[in-house]
Amino acid sequence: MTVIWVYNAQETADAVKASLSDGSKLALRGRDTKRALGRPVEAEHTLDLSRLAGAIRYEPEELILTVKAGTPMMDIDLMLREQRQILPFEPPDWGPFFGAPDRRGTIGGILAADVCGPRRFKTGGPRDSLLGFVAVNGFGEVYKAGGKVVKNVTGYDLPKLMCGSFGTLGPLVEVTLKVLPAPEREDTIILRGLTVPEALRILRGIAGEPLDATGLSHLSGELAQHLEGTLGVAEGLTAIRFEGAREAVEERIALLMERHRRAGARRLGGDVSRDLWRRIGNLDLLHREPGVVWRIAAPPFAAAAIAQEIGPNAAQYDWAGGLLWLLLDDAPHAHASLVRAVASRHNAQSALIRASDAQRAQYGVFQPQDETLARLTRDVKAAFDPDAVFNPGRMYQGI
Amino acid sequence: MHLPPPDLSIVARRAEIVAGLREIMPGHVISDDESLAVYDCDALTALRQKPLCAVLPGTVAEVAAILRYCRDAGVNVVPRGAGTSLSGGSIPLGDGILLVMARLNRIVEVDYENRCAVVQPGVTNLAITHAVEERGFYYAPDPSSQLACSIGGNVAENSGGVHCLKYGLTTNNLLGVEMVLIDGSIVTIGGKCGMPSGYDLLGIVTGSEGLLGVVTEVTVRILPKPPLARALLMGFPSIESAGQCVADIIAAGIIPAGLELMDRVSVGAMEAFCAPGYPLDAEGVLVAELDGTPTEVNTLIARVEEIALKAGANSCRTSSSEAERLKIWAGRKAAFAATGRIAPDMLCMDGTIPRRELPAVMRRIRAMSESYGLPVANVFHAGDGNLHPLILYDVMKPGDLEKADAFGADILRLCVEVGGVLTGEHGVGIEKRDLMPVMFDAEDLAQQQRLKCAFDPTSRLNPGKVFPTLHRCAELGQVHVRGGQFAHPEIPRL
C-alpha cells in the first residue's frame, strides 16, 4: 500500500483523478488516530491529508473559524483558548481509546467521524457547527458548499451530510466552523450509589427543567472506580454539569444541592469538574476495561431498559440517557445480534465502537438500514463518488 | 425573477391527469378555475400562476399514491404547506400539481419523557408550542409567520426566527422525519434518538425546499421554557454604534436569545403602526432579549446595559413586566405589516453578512435606494448578521416591480461580495434562483444537483426552484464542468 501526501486542494483532486484513471481505491487518513473506528478499509493507496493544515481565518467577533481540514485539534484548541472560545460540540480526544497517541487527531477526522462530547444534547454535534467546506468529490473536482456566516440556507446543507460520512463522500480540504464564547464558569454536582433507573430518572428530569444543564451522565461502579482520589469508588456516579455566567451557575448548583442534600450531593469545582468531563468525553474510563464496546444512541426514556436487556459488564450513560456506552465480554460474535435486536426494538441506533478488525468486518459497525434507506445511502454515495474511490466499505459493505 | 415556462405537453393532458388523481382520491382534487385562484401564489406575491390542479391528501398512503402516479405520468409536483414562503418555494407551476399538505394536521404524539413531539406536516409552528406549553415546554424556532406557517414548510425551508441566534434554525431542532419519495416509497429518517448513524439525510432534507421528497411526519425536539425573559430597548445615534454594541455583547461572551436591529425608516413605520414606544430620534434601535432563570437574566441584562451605554446608546430601557416585554417586541414583530402601510407593495430580502460589514453594507444599500428611487426599510437579526431590507414599491407603477427586483438582486450580490450568503432563512426558491451562480461555481451547483438526482432522478419535485439550470441526471453523472461553463449549453436555462 502506497501513501500519497497532498499539500493543497489541487493535489488532492489530482490524486483522485489518478485513482479514477487506474481504477484504484483510496483510504483517507488525517493523522491516523481513528483507523479502528468504522469497518476496515481495503484500498491500494492511502491518501494522507495531514499536510492540509493551518488556520485560514479566525474571526472571534463573528464566531467563525476557517481552517484547513487536516489541522490538528491541539492547534485549534490553543487558538480558541486564547480568545476564550470553544467548539460547541466539545470534541473529545479518542486517540488513546483507539490505541493511538493522545492530542494528535485532526478537525477533519473529528467531523468525518461525527465525534462529539457530553454537551451534544444541549448544543448539538459537529453537524450543528460545520457551516461550510471545500472538498474534493469522486469526479476529482474541487467544490465548496455552505457558507462562512453563522446563518445560511442557500442550497442543500451539504455540511451536515459530510459530518459522520467517514470520508466516504470524499476528503474535506477546508472547513468553516461556528464557535461560541467559552462559559465563564463550570461546576458539577455528583450523586453516588444510585441505581441506573434512578439515576436516569433524575437526569431526564433535569433535562426537562429550564436549568440548562450541559452534562448529564451516569457511570457504573466498574467505571467510576478508575477515577482518582475520593471519586474512585466502586459504586455508580451520577454527574450533572452547569456552565455559564457565574451567578447563573451558582444559582443552579445551590438549587440542586438543596434538592439532593439528603442523598449526599457533592459539588465539584472548576478544575475537578473539567477533568471529570474530559475523561467522560474521551471514553477514558471505558479504556481501562477490556472487552467489546457498543455505542447506542437512544430515546432517553429507553436507556435503562436497553441496558437491562443487554446486560453489560460496565456502562457509561451520557445526554440523560440519550447515549449509552456498553462494555461486554469479548466474544467472537461481539454480541452483535443481541445488541442490534434490542436497539431496534427501542428505536435506537447501535454502533460497534471497539472490536477487532475481523469482528467489525464481519458484523459491521452501524445499525443495519432498511431497504429504502439503504438504497438512498447507495444513491447519495454515488452522487459524490460514483466509482467508489473513497474509503470503500468504511460505513457499510460497499459504502 | 420569473416563473419557468410551463411544459405545454403536460398542460395539454390536464383533464387526463385530474381524472387520474381523482381515481386515487375522489374527494380532494380541486380543478375548477375559481377554487384554484386561492392557490395561485405563496407569500412572494409578485408572482402568480395557477397549478394544473390542487390535491389535498389525508393520509401517507395517498401521498405515496399521488407521487407514484405523477412520476409514472410525467407530471411535476409542487408541495405546499401553508403557502407562506417568501422566496416562492411553493409557487405553483403551470405544468404541475400542487400537493397541499394542510389536511395532514394532527399532533400525533407528545412525548415528554423523550422531550419531543411527533406531528403531521400541516400542523402550524405555533400549534406545537400550544400543545406542549401546559407542561412548561415549547418549540424553539419562531419564524414571524409562526401563527400560520406549517412545520412541514419549516422543514422544507429550514426556517429560522428571532430566537435562532441562541436556539438554532429548524435543522437544529429536528429529530426525524417520515418522507415519501417520488417513486412512492416511504422512508423514515431519524426518530426519537438524538444521533442516528449513517449519512445525515435529515440534515440535507431540511432546507431542501421541496426538491427531494414530501415530508409526511416530523419529530421535533421540545425545550423547557425559560422561566423569565426580559427585553432591552436601546436607541443609538448611528448604525455604526448600534453595530458596535452588537459586537461588544458577543465579545463579552453573551449570546442573547434575540438581538434585533432596526433603522430609522422601519422604526418610524412601526411607531405609526402600533406605537411600541421606540425612540424616534435614533438612527439604530436595538432590541435584546435575555432568557433563563431570574438571577441569570438580571445579571446579563445589567451587563448588556453597561455595554450599550459604553457603545454610545442614548436611550436604554428594560422591560419590567411580561406586558412591557411583549410591547417592545410588538414593533419588531409587526415589521412587515407596519412597512406594508407606508407603501403599496414590499419585497423582503434575506441575505446574511459578516456582522462587521454592517455599517458599510447599510451605506451601500442607502446609496442603491437613492439611485433606484425606491425607499428601503431595514430590519436585521443583528446577532447573526441576517439582513431583511424591505424594498418599498408600487406594482401599479410601470417599471417599479422590475426596479425592486433589480435592487433586491443588487443587495444580495453585495451580501456575497462582502463574504456573506444569498439567504439566511427564507430559502432560494424562485426569488434567488438566478443568483445562485453569484455564490456558487458550476462545480458547486453540479454537486448539489447530483444529490437531487439521488432522491428524484426524473426531476419531478418542485422543478424550476433553487437551481438556475436544469440538468438531466444522466448527464450530471459524467458532466465535468470547466471554467464556469456547463458542458451542455443546449439544456434550457430557466
PDB file of N, CA and C in Angstrom, chain B residues 429-494:
ATOM      1  N   GLY B 429     -35.726  29.353  -3.486  1.00  0.00           N
ATOM      2  CA  GLY B 429     -36.996  29.333  -4.218  1.00  0.00           C
ATOM      3  C   GLY B 429     -36.838  29.779  -5.645  1.00  0.00           C
ATOM      4  N   ILE B 430     -37.790  30.599  -6.089  1.00  0.00           N
ATOM      5  CA  ILE B 430     -37.686  31.193  -7.418  1.00  0.00           C
ATOM      6  C   ILE B 430     -36.986  32.534  -7.304  1.00  0.00           C
ATOM      7  N   GLU B 431     -37.207  33.190  -6.180  1.00  0.00           N
ATOM      8  CA  GLU B 431     -36.732  34.554  -5.989  1.00  0.00           C
ATOM      9  C   GLU B 431     -35.230  34.704  -6.238  1.00  0.00           C
ATOM     10  N   LYS B 432     -34.433  33.818  -5.644  1.00  0.00           N
ATOM     11  CA  LYS B 432     -32.978  33.999  -5.731  1.00  0.00           C
ATOM     12  C   LYS B 432     -32.320  32.966  -6.636  1.00  0.00           C
ATOM     13  N   ARG B 433     -33.170  32.186  -7.322  1.00  0.00           N
ATOM     14  CA  ARG B 433     -32.638  31.096  -8.139  1.00  0.00           C
ATOM     15  C   ARG B 433     -31.546  31.550  -9.106  1.00  0.00           C
ATOM     16  N   ASP B 434     -31.828  32.629  -9.835  1.00  0.00           N
ATOM     17  CA  ASP B 434     -30.878  33.044 -10.863  1.00  0.00           C
ATOM     18  C   ASP B 434     -29.623  33.681 -10.297  1.00  0.00           C
ATOM     19  N   LEU B 435     -29.620  33.928  -8.964  1.00  0.00           N
ATOM     20  CA  LEU B 435     -28.429  34.494  -8.337  1.00  0.00           C
ATOM     21  C   LEU B 435     -27.491  33.410  -7.791  1.00  0.00           C
ATOM     22  N   MET B 436     -27.929  32.157  -7.824  1.00  0.00           N
ATOM     23  CA  MET B 436     -27.105  31.080  -7.265  1.00  0.00           C
ATOM     24  C   MET B 436     -25.674  31.092  -7.815  1.00  0.00           C
ATOM     25  N   PRO B 437     -25.470  31.368  -9.123  1.00  0.00           N
ATOM     26  CA  PRO B 437     -24.088  31.389  -9.630  1.00  0.00           C
ATOM     27  C   PRO B 437     -23.237  32.523  -9.055  1.00  0.00           C
ATOM     28  N   VAL B 438     -23.864  33.512  -8.427  1.00  0.00           N
ATOM     29  CA  VAL B 438     -23.083  34.567  -7.788  1.00  0.00           C
ATOM     30  C   VAL B 438     -22.311  33.977  -6.598  1.00  0.00           C
ATOM     31  N   MET B 439     -22.932  33.010  -5.951  1.00  0.00           N
ATOM     32  CA  MET B 439     -22.337  32.437  -4.750  1.00  0.00           C
ATOM     33  C   MET B 439     -21.622  31.113  -5.031  1.00  0.00           C
ATOM     34  N   PHE B 440     -22.146  30.358  -5.983  1.00  0.00           N
ATOM     35  CA  PHE B 440     -21.588  29.032  -6.243  1.00  0.00           C
ATOM     36  C   PHE B 440     -21.058  28.916  -7.669  1.00  0.00           C
ATOM     37  N   ASP B 441     -19.915  28.235  -7.821  1.00  0.00           N
ATOM     38  CA  ASP B 441     -19.388  27.935  -9.147  1.00  0.00           C
ATOM     39  C   ASP B 441     -20.184  26.787  -9.757  1.00  0.00           C
ATOM     40  N   ALA B 442     -19.920  26.563 -11.028  1.00  0.00           N
ATOM     41  CA  ALA B 442     -20.615  25.485 -11.726  1.00  0.00           C
ATOM     42  C   ALA B 442     -20.377  24.132 -11.051  1.00  0.00           C
ATOM     43  N   GLU B 443     -19.151  23.897 -10.576  1.00  0.00           N
ATOM     44  CA  GLU B 443     -18.848  22.622  -9.898  1.00  0.00           C
ATOM     45  C   GLU B 443     -19.691  22.463  -8.630  1.00  0.00           C
ATOM     46  N   ASP B 444     -19.822  23.560  -7.889  1.00  0.00           N
ATOM     47  CA  ASP B 444     -20.588  23.519  -6.633  1.00  0.00           C
ATOM     48  C   ASP B 444     -22.044  23.160  -6.909  1.00  0.00           C
ATOM     49  N   LEU B 445     -22.595  23.822  -7.933  1.00  0.00           N
ATOM     50  CA  LEU B 445     -24.005  23.596  -8.247  1.00  0.00           C
ATOM     51  C   LEU B 445     -24.220  22.191  -8.806  1.00  0.00           C
ATOM     52  N   ALA B 446     -23.269  21.735  -9.616  1.00  0.00           N
ATOM     53  CA  ALA B 446     -23.399  20.387 -10.189  1.00  0.00           C
ATOM     54  C   ALA B 446     -23.424  19.343  -9.076  1.00  0.00           C
ATOM     55  N   GLN B 447     -22.590  19.533  -8.048  1.00  0.00           N
ATOM     56  CA  GLN B 447     -22.573  18.554  -6.958  1.00  0.00           C
ATOM     57  C   GLN B 447     -23.903  18.555  -6.199  1.00  0.00           C
ATOM     58  N   GLN B 448     -24.471  19.735  -6.006  1.00  0.00           N
ATOM     59  CA  GLN B 448     -25.773  19.796  -5.330  1.00  0.00           C
ATOM     60  C   GLN B 448     -26.846  19.112  -6.172  1.00  0.00           C
ATOM     61  N   GLN B 449     -26.759  19.323  -7.475  1.00  0.00           N
ATOM     62  CA  GLN B 449     -27.788  18.736  -8.338  1.00  0.00           C
ATOM     63  C   GLN B 449     -27.645  17.216  -8.453  1.00  0.00           C
ATOM     64  N   ARG B 450     -26.426  16.728  -8.306  1.00  0.00           N
ATOM     65  CA  ARG B 450     -26.263  15.272  -8.289  1.00  0.00           C
ATOM     66  C   ARG B 450     -26.963  14.676  -7.071  1.00  0.00           C
ATOM     67  N   LEU B 451     -26.907  15.413  -5.969  1.00  0.00           N
ATOM     68  CA  LEU B 451     -27.592  14.943  -4.770  1.00  0.00           C
ATOM     69  C   LEU B 451     -29.108  14.891  -5.026  1.00  0.00           C
ATOM     70  N   LYS B 452     -29.607  15.915  -5.681  1.00  0.00           N
ATOM     71  CA  LYS B 452     -31.025  15.943  -6.069  1.00  0.00           C
ATOM     72  C   LYS B 452     -31.374  14.667  -6.852  1.00  0.00           C
ATOM     73  N   CYS B 453     -30.495  14.290  -7.763  1.00  0.00           N
ATOM     74  CA  CYS B 453     -30.756  13.124  -8.613  1.00  0.00           C
ATOM     75  C   CYS B 453     -30.856  11.830  -7.800  1.00  0.00           C
ATOM     76  N   ALA B 454     -30.131  11.780  -6.673  1.00  0.00           N
ATOM     77  CA  ALA B 454     -30.193  10.580  -5.845  1.00  0.00           C
ATOM     78  C   ALA B 454     -31.597  10.385  -5.274  1.00  0.00           C
ATOM     79  N   PHE B 455     -32.306  11.481  -5.062  1.00  0.00           N
ATOM     80  CA  PHE B 455     -33.655  11.415  -4.487  1.00  0.00           C
ATOM     81  C   PHE B 455     -34.739  11.438  -5.566  1.00  0.00           C
ATOM     82  N   ASP B 456     -34.502  12.186  -6.601  1.00  0.00           N
ATOM     83  CA  ASP B 456     -35.566  12.464  -7.578  1.00  0.00           C
ATOM     84  C   ASP B 456     -34.966  12.451  -8.985  1.00  0.00           C
ATOM     85  N   PRO B 457     -34.675  11.252  -9.490  1.00  0.00           N
ATOM     86  CA  PRO B 457     -33.896  11.157 -10.733  1.00  0.00           C
ATOM     87  C   PRO B 457     -34.588  11.754 -11.959  1.00  0.00           C
ATOM     88  N   THR B 458     -35.921  11.858 -11.931  1.00  0.00           N
ATOM     89  CA  THR B 458     -36.570  12.433 -13.113  1.00  0.00           C
ATOM     90  C   THR B 458     -36.948  13.895 -12.897  1.00  0.00           C
ATOM     91  N   SER B 459     -36.505  14.447 -11.768  1.00  0.00           N
ATOM     92  CA  SER B 459     -36.667  15.877 -11.506  1.00  0.00           C
ATOM     93  C   SER B 459     -38.121  16.350 -11.593  1.00  0.00           C
ATOM     94  N   ARG B 460     -38.987  15.638 -10.912  1.00  0.00           N
ATOM     95  CA  ARG B 460     -40.410  15.993 -10.906  1.00  0.00           C
ATOM     96  C   ARG B 460     -40.777  16.884  -9.717  1.00  0.00           C
ATOM     97  N   LEU B 461     -39.962  16.866  -8.664  1.00  0.00           N
ATOM     98  CA  LEU B 461     -40.329  17.590  -7.446  1.00  0.00           C
ATOM     99  C   LEU B 461     -39.837  19.031  -7.495  1.00  0.00           C
ATOM    100  N   ASN B 462     -40.787  19.946  -7.535  1.00  0.00           N
ATOM    101  CA  ASN B 462     -40.521  21.383  -7.491  1.00  0.00           C
ATOM    102  C   ASN B 462     -39.452  21.846  -8.491  1.00  0.00           C
ATOM    103  N   PRO B 463     -39.535  21.400  -9.739  1.00  0.00           N
ATOM    104  CA  PRO B 463     -38.523  21.820 -10.717  1.00  0.00           C
ATOM    105  C   PRO B 463     -38.624  23.326 -10.955  1.00  0.00           C
ATOM    106  N   GLY B 464     -37.506  23.931 -11.277  1.00  0.00           N
ATOM    107  CA  GLY B 464     -37.520  25.372 -11.538  1.00  0.00           C
ATOM    108  C   GLY B 464     -37.267  26.192 -10.296  1.00  0.00           C
ATOM    109  N   LYS B 465     -37.161  25.524  -9.130  1.00  0.00           N
ATOM    110  CA  LYS B 465     -36.831  26.229  -7.901  1.00  0.00           C
ATOM    111  C   LYS B 465     -35.352  25.952  -7.577  1.00  0.00           C
ATOM    112  N   VAL B 466     -34.744  26.846  -6.875  1.00  0.00           N
ATOM    113  CA  VAL B 466     -33.380  26.734  -6.334  1.00  0.00           C
ATOM    114  C   VAL B 466     -32.267  26.771  -7.401  1.00  0.00           C
ATOM    115  N   PHE B 467     -32.360  25.905  -8.423  1.00  0.00           N
ATOM    116  CA  PHE B 467     -31.253  25.804  -9.375  1.00  0.00           C
ATOM    117  C   PHE B 467     -31.560  26.534 -10.678  1.00  0.00           C
ATOM    118  N   PRO B 468     -30.640  27.361 -11.141  1.00  0.00           N
ATOM    119  CA  PRO B 468     -30.891  28.167 -12.326  1.00  0.00           C
ATOM    120  C   PRO B 468     -30.888  27.348 -13.616  1.00  0.00           C
ATOM    121  N   THR B 469     -30.261  26.192 -13.597  1.00  0.00           N
ATOM    122  CA  THR B 469     -30.156  25.398 -14.813  1.00  0.00           C
ATOM    123  C   THR B 469     -30.632  23.987 -14.529  1.00  0.00           C
ATOM    124  N   LEU B 470     -31.494  23.469 -15.407  1.00  0.00           N
ATOM    125  CA  LEU B 470     -31.934  22.089 -15.246  1.00  0.00           C
ATOM    126  C   LEU B 470     -30.932  21.167 -15.924  1.00  0.00           C
ATOM    127  N   HIS B 471     -30.648  20.059 -15.263  1.00  0.00           N
ATOM    128  CA  HIS B 471     -29.778  19.063 -15.888  1.00  0.00           C
ATOM    129  C   HIS B 471     -30.489  17.733 -15.886  1.00  0.00           C
ATOM    130  N   ARG B 472     -30.267  16.960 -16.905  1.00  0.00           N
ATOM    131  CA  ARG B 472     -30.717  15.577 -16.831  1.00  0.00           C
ATOM    132  C   ARG B 472     -29.704  14.824 -15.989  1.00  0.00           C
ATOM    133  N   CYS B 473     -30.246  13.958 -15.114  1.00  0.00           N
ATOM    134  CA  CYS B 473     -29.350  13.328 -14.150  1.00  0.00           C
ATOM    135  C   CYS B 473     -28.265  12.498 -14.816  1.00  0.00           C
ATOM    136  N   ALA B 474     -28.605  11.845 -15.922  1.00  0.00           N
ATOM    137  CA  ALA B 474     -27.612  11.002 -16.584  1.00  0.00           C
ATOM    138  C   ALA B 474     -26.408  11.834 -17.006  1.00  0.00           C
ATOM    139  N   GLU B 475     -26.668  13.072 -17.401  1.00  0.00           N
ATOM    140  CA  GLU B 475     -25.555  13.923 -17.831  1.00  0.00           C
ATOM    141  C   GLU B 475     -24.716  14.384 -16.654  1.00  0.00           C
ATOM    142  N   LEU B 476     -25.382  14.657 -15.528  1.00  0.00           N
ATOM    143  CA  LEU B 476     -24.636  15.114 -14.349  1.00  0.00           C
ATOM    144  C   LEU B 476     -23.675  14.053 -13.853  1.00  0.00           C
ATOM    145  N   GLY B 477     -24.052  12.804 -14.077  1.00  0.00           N
ATOM    146  CA  GLY B 477     -23.204  11.710 -13.626  1.00  0.00           C
ATOM    147  C   GLY B 477     -21.828  11.787 -14.240  1.00  0.00           C
ATOM    148  N   GLN B 478     -21.733  12.372 -15.432  1.00  0.00           N
ATOM    149  CA  GLN B 478     -20.417  12.412 -16.058  1.00  0.00           C
ATOM    150  C   GLN B 478     -19.969  13.825 -16.400  1.00  0.00           C
ATOM    151  N   VAL B 479     -20.850  14.792 -16.156  1.00  0.00           N
ATOM    152  CA  VAL B 479     -20.523  16.137 -16.597  1.00  0.00           C
ATOM    153  C   VAL B 479     -19.295  16.641 -15.838  1.00  0.00           C
ATOM    154  N   HIS B 480     -18.342  17.107 -16.579  1.00  0.00           N
ATOM    155  CA  HIS B 480     -17.199  17.752 -15.948  1.00  0.00           C
ATOM    156  C   HIS B 480     -17.225  19.205 -16.383  1.00  0.00           C
ATOM    157  N   VAL B 481     -17.304  20.072 -15.414  1.00  0.00           N
ATOM    158  CA  VAL B 481     -17.532  21.473 -15.708  1.00  0.00           C
ATOM    159  C   VAL B 481     -16.214  22.215 -15.658  1.00  0.00           C
ATOM    160  N   ARG B 482     -16.007  23.045 -16.594  1.00  0.00           N
ATOM    161  CA  ARG B 482     -14.733  23.754 -16.652  1.00  0.00           C
ATOM    162  C   ARG B 482     -14.951  25.230 -16.893  1.00  0.00           C
ATOM    163  N   GLY B 483     -14.212  26.026 -16.172  1.00  0.00           N
ATOM    164  CA  GLY B 483     -14.195  27.466 -16.413  1.00  0.00           C
ATOM    165  C   GLY B 483     -15.566  28.108 -16.352  1.00  0.00           C
ATOM    166  N   GLY B 484     -16.427  27.587 -15.467  1.00  0.00           N
ATOM    167  CA  GLY B 484     -17.739  28.199 -15.290  1.00  0.00           C
ATOM    168  C   GLY B 484     -18.718  27.868 -16.406  1.00  0.00           C
ATOM    169  N   GLN B 485     -18.285  27.073 -17.379  1.00  0.00           N
ATOM    170  CA  GLN B 485     -19.187  26.736 -18.483  1.00  0.00           C
ATOM    171  C   GLN B 485     -19.722  25.322 -18.282  1.00  0.00           C
ATOM    172  N   PHE B 486     -21.015  25.159 -18.365  1.00  0.00           N
ATOM    173  CA  PHE B 486     -21.575  23.831 -18.305  1.00  0.00           C
ATOM    174  C   PHE B 486     -21.324  23.125 -19.625  1.00  0.00           C
ATOM    175  N   ALA B 487     -21.170  21.821 -19.535  1.00  0.00           N
ATOM    176  CA  ALA B 487     -20.853  21.053 -20.737  1.00  0.00           C
ATOM    177  C   ALA B 487     -22.043  20.944 -21.678  1.00  0.00           C
ATOM    178  N   HIS B 488     -23.232  21.246 -21.207  1.00  0.00           N
ATOM    179  CA  HIS B 488     -24.424  21.059 -22.047  1.00  0.00           C
ATOM    180  C   HIS B 488     -25.211  22.359 -22.183  1.00  0.00           C
ATOM    181  N   PRO B 489     -24.668  23.282 -22.965  1.00  0.00           N
ATOM    182  CA  PRO B 489     -25.331  24.576 -23.080  1.00  0.00           C
ATOM    183  C   PRO B 489     -26.701  24.482 -23.756  1.00  0.00           C
ATOM    184  N   GLU B 490     -26.984  23.332 -24.395  1.00  0.00           N
ATOM    185  CA  GLU B 490     -28.260  23.225 -25.110  1.00  0.00           C
ATOM    186  C   GLU B 490     -29.435  23.040 -24.151  1.00  0.00           C
ATOM    187  N   ILE B 491     -29.122  22.652 -22.898  1.00  0.00           N
ATOM    188  CA  ILE B 491     -30.213  22.467 -21.942  1.00  0.00           C
ATOM    189  C   ILE B 491     -30.711  23.845 -21.494  1.00  0.00           C
ATOM    190  N   PRO B 492     -32.026  24.026 -21.510  1.00  0.00           N
ATOM    191  CA  PRO B 492     -32.543  25.384 -21.331  1.00  0.00           C
ATOM    192  C   PRO B 492     -32.231  25.971 -19.957  1.00  0.00           C
ATOM    193  N   ARG B 493     -31.835  27.212 -19.950  1.00  0.00           N
ATOM    194  CA  ARG B 493     -31.721  27.979 -18.725  1.00  0.00           C
ATOM    195  C   ARG B 493     -33.092  28.517 -18.392  1.00  0.00           C
ATOM    196  N   LEU B 494     -33.477  28.424 -17.136  1.00  0.00           N
ATOM    197  CA  LEU B 494     -34.856  28.821 -16.784  1.00  0.00           C
ATOM    198  C   LEU B 494     -35.004  30.327 -16.813  1.00  0.00           C
TER     199      LEU B 494
END
